[in-house]
CSV table of C-alpha atoms in Angstrom, one decimal:
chain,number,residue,atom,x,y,z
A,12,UNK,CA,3.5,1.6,-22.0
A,13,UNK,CA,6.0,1.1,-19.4
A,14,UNK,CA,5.5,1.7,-15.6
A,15,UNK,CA,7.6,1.7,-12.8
A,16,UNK,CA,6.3,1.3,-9.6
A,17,UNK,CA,8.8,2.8,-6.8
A,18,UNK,CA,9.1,-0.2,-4.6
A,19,UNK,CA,11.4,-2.9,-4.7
A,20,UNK,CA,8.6,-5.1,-2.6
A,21,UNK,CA,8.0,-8.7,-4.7
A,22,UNK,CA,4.2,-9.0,-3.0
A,23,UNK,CA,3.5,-5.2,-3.7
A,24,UNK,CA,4.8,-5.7,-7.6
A,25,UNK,CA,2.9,-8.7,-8.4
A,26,UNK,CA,-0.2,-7.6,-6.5
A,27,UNK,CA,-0.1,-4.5,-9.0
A,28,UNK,CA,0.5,-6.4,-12.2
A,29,UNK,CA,-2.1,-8.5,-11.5
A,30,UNK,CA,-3.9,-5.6,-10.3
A,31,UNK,CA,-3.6,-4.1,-14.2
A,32,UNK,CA,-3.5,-6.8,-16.2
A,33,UNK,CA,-7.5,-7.9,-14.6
A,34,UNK,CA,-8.0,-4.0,-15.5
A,35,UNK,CA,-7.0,-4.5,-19.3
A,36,UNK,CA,-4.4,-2.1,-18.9
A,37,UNK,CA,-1.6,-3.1,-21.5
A,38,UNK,CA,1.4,-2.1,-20.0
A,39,UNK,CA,4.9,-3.4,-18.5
A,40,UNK,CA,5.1,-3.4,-14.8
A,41,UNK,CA,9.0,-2.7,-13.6
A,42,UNK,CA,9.8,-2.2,-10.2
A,43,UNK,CA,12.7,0.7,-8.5
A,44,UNK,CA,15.0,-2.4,-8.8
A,45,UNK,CA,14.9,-2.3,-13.0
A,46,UNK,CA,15.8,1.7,-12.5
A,47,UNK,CA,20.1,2.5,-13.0
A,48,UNK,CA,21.2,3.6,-9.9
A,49,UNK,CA,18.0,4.8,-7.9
A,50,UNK,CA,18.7,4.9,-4.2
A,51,UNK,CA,15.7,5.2,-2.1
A,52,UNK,CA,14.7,8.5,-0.8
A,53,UNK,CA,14.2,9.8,2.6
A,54,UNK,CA,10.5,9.4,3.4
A,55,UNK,CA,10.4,12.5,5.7
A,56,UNK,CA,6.8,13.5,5.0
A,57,UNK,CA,4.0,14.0,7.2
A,58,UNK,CA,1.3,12.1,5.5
A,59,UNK,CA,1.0,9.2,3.0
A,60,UNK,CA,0.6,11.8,0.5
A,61,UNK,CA,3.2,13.4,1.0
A,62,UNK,CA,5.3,10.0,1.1
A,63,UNK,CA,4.3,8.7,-2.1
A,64,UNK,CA,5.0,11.8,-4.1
A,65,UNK,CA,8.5,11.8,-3.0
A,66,UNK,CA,9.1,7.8,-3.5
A,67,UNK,CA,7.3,8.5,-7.6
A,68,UNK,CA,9.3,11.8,-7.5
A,69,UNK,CA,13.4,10.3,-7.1
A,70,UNK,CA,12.2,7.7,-9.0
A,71,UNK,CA,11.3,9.6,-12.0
A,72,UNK,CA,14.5,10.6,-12.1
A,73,UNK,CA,16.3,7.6,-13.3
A,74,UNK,CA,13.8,6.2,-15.5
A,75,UNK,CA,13.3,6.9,-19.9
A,76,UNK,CA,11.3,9.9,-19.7
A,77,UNK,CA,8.7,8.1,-22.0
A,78,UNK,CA,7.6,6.0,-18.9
A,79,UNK,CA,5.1,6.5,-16.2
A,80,UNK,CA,6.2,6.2,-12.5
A,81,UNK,CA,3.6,5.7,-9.6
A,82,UNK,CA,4.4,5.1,-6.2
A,83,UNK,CA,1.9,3.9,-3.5
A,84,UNK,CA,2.5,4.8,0.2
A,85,UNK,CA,0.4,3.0,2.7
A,86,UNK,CA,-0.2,1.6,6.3
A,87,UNK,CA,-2.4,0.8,9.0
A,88,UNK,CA,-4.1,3.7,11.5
A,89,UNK,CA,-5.1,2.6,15.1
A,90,UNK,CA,-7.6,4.5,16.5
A,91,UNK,CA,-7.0,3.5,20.1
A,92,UNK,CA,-3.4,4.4,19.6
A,93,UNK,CA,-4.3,8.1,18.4
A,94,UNK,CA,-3.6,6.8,14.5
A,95,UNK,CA,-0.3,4.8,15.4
A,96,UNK,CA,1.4,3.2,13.5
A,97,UNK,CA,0.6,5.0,10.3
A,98,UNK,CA,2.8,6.3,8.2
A,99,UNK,CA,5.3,4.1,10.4
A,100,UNK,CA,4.1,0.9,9.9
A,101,UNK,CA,6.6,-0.9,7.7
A,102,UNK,CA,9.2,0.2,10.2
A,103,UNK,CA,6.5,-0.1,13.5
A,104,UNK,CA,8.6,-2.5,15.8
A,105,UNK,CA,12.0,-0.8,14.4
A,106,UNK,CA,13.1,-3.6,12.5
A,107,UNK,CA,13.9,-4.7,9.1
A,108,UNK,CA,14.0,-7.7,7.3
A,109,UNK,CA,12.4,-11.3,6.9
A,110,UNK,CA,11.0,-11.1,10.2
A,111,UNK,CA,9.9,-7.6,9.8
A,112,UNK,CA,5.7,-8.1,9.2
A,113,UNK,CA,5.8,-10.5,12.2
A,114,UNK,CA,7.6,-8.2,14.6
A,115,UNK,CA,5.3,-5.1,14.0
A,116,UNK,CA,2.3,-7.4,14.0
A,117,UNK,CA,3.8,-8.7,17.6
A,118,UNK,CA,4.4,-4.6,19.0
A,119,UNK,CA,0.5,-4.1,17.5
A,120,UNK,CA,-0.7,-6.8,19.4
A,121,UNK,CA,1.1,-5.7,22.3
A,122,UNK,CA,0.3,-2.0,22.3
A,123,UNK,CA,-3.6,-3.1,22.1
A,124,UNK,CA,-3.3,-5.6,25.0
A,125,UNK,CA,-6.5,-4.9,27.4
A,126,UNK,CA,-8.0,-2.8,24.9
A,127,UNK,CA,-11.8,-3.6,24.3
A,128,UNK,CA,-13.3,-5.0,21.0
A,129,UNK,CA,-15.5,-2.2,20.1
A,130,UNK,CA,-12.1,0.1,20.9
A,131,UNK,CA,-9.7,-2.1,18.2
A,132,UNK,CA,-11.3,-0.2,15.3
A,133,UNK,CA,-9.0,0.5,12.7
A,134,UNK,CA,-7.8,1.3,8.6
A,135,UNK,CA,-5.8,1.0,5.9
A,136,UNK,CA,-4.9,3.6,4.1
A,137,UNK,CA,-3.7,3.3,0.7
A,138,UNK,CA,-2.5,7.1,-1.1
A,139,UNK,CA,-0.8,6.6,-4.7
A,140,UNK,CA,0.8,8.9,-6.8
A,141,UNK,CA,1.1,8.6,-10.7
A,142,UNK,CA,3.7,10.8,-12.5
A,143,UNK,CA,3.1,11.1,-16.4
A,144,UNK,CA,5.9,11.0,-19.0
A,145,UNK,CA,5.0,14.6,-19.1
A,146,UNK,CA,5.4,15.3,-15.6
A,147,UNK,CA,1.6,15.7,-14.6
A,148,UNK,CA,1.6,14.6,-10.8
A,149,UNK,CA,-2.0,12.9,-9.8
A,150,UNK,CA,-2.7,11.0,-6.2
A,151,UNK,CA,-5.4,8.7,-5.4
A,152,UNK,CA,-6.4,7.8,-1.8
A,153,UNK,CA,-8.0,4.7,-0.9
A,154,UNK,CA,-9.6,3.0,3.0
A,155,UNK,CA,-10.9,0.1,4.1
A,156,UNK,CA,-12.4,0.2,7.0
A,157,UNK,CA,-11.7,-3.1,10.1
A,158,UNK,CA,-11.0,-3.8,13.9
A,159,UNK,CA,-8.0,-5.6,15.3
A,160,UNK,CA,-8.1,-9.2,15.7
A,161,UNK,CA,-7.1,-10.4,18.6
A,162,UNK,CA,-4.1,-12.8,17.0
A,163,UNK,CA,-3.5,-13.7,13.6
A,164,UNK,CA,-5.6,-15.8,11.1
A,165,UNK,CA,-4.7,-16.4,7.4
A,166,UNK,CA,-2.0,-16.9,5.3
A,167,UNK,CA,-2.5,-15.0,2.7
A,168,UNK,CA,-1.5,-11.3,2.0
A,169,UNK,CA,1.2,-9.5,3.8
A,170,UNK,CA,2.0,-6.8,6.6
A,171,UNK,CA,-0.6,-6.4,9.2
A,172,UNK,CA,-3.1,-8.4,7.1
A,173,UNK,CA,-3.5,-11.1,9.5
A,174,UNK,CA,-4.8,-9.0,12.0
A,175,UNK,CA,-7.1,-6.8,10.1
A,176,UNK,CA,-11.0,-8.2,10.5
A,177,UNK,CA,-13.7,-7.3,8.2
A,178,UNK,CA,-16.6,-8.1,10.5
A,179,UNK,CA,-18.8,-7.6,7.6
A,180,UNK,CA,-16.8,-10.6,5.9
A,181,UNK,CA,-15.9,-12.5,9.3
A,182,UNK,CA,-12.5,-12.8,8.5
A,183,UNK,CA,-9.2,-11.0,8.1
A,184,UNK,CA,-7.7,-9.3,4.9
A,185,UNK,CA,-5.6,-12.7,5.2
A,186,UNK,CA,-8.2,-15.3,4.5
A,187,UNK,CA,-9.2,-13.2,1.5
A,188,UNK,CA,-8.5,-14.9,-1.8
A,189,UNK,CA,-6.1,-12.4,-3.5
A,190,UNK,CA,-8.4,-11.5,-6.3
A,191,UNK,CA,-11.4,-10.3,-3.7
A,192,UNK,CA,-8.7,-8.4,-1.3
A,193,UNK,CA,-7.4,-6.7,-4.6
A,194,UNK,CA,-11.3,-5.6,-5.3
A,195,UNK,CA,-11.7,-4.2,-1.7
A,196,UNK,CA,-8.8,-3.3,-0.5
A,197,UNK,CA,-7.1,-0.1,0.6
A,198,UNK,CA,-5.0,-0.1,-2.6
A,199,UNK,CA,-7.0,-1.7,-4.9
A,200,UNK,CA,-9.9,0.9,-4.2
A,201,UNK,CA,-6.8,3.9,-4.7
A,202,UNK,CA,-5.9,2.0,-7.7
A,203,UNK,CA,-9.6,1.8,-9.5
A,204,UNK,CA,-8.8,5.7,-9.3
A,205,UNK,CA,-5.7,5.3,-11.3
A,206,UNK,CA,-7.1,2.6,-13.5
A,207,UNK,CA,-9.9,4.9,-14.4
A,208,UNK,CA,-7.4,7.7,-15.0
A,209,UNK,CA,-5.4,5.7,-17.8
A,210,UNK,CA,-8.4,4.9,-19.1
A,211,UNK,CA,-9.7,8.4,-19.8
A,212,UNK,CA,-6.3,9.2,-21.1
A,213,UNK,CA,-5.9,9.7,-25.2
């Protein structure tokens, strides 16, 4: 079973082929960069919903029609800055890049200067949507719930994950090892959904 995952992210790819090979899932994992000619689409939705659908959607396009395609879309939601950055947070400080994760985690610090602790409360939000060989469209939507650290601690992960606290783990999504951020995350609880999908499937 082949599956192409619309992204041509190296930590997002490997984060999912580990994610399905710990699942049992016997598949190939190719990413949008293994498709002929796919150009990324416009991501001119309103939610990450929407967003994902339209990433698995042009990508179904240029891939064998025997293949599955999924496409996550996902990001971080402030609740002192009315759900900011969402569905903008790969492109947050309006950069991109090598630099990019550090100068959106920089703006984030920023915008959340003078804010109070019990005010920093935040998510990640993880929505992925799977498109059969058939055509069947499916979306899974996964949270995890955290607070703002006040700079950045770990090395580990990517994006905003050094300044996402678990209080309930007293760390960041950072310090996780990648194996227990994959169990608890935003996308590896959307992607249980889809694991459990495949696996139900004839």
């Amino acid at each position: 079973m082949e599956i192409y995952i619309a992204t041509s992210n190296k930590h997002k790819i490997a984060e999912f082929a580990e994610m399905f090979a710990k699942a049992n899932i016997n598949c190939t994992v190719l990413s949008a960069s293994d498709a002929k000619d796919f150009e990324p689409p416009v991501e001119d939705g309103t939610t990450f919903e929407e967003n994902s659908f339209i990433k698995a959607n042009a990508l179904k396009q240029k891939v064998p029609s025997s293949a599955y395609v999924m496409a996550d879309d996902s990001g971080i939601v402030v609740d002192a800055l009315d759900g900011a950055p969402g569905i903008h947070s790969a492109r947050y400080a309006g950069v991109s890049g090598a630099n990019t994760d550090s100068e959106n985690n920089k703006k984030l610090l920023k915008e959340l200067e003078g804010v109070a602790d019990e005010n920093r409360t935040a998510r990640f939000v993880c929505a992925i949507t799977l498109l059969t060989p058939n055509g069947e469209k499916h979306s899974f939507l996964g949270k995890i719930e955290g607070v703002i650290n006040h700079g950045e601690c770990g090395k580990g992960g990517f994006g905003y994950d050094p300044l996402f606290y678990l209080p309930e783990r007293n760390m960041t999504t950072a310090e996780l090892s990648a194996s227990d951020k994959n169990a608890i995350s935003h996308r590896g609880r959307a992607f249980a959904q889809l694991v459990e999908f495949l696996k139900n499937q004839k």
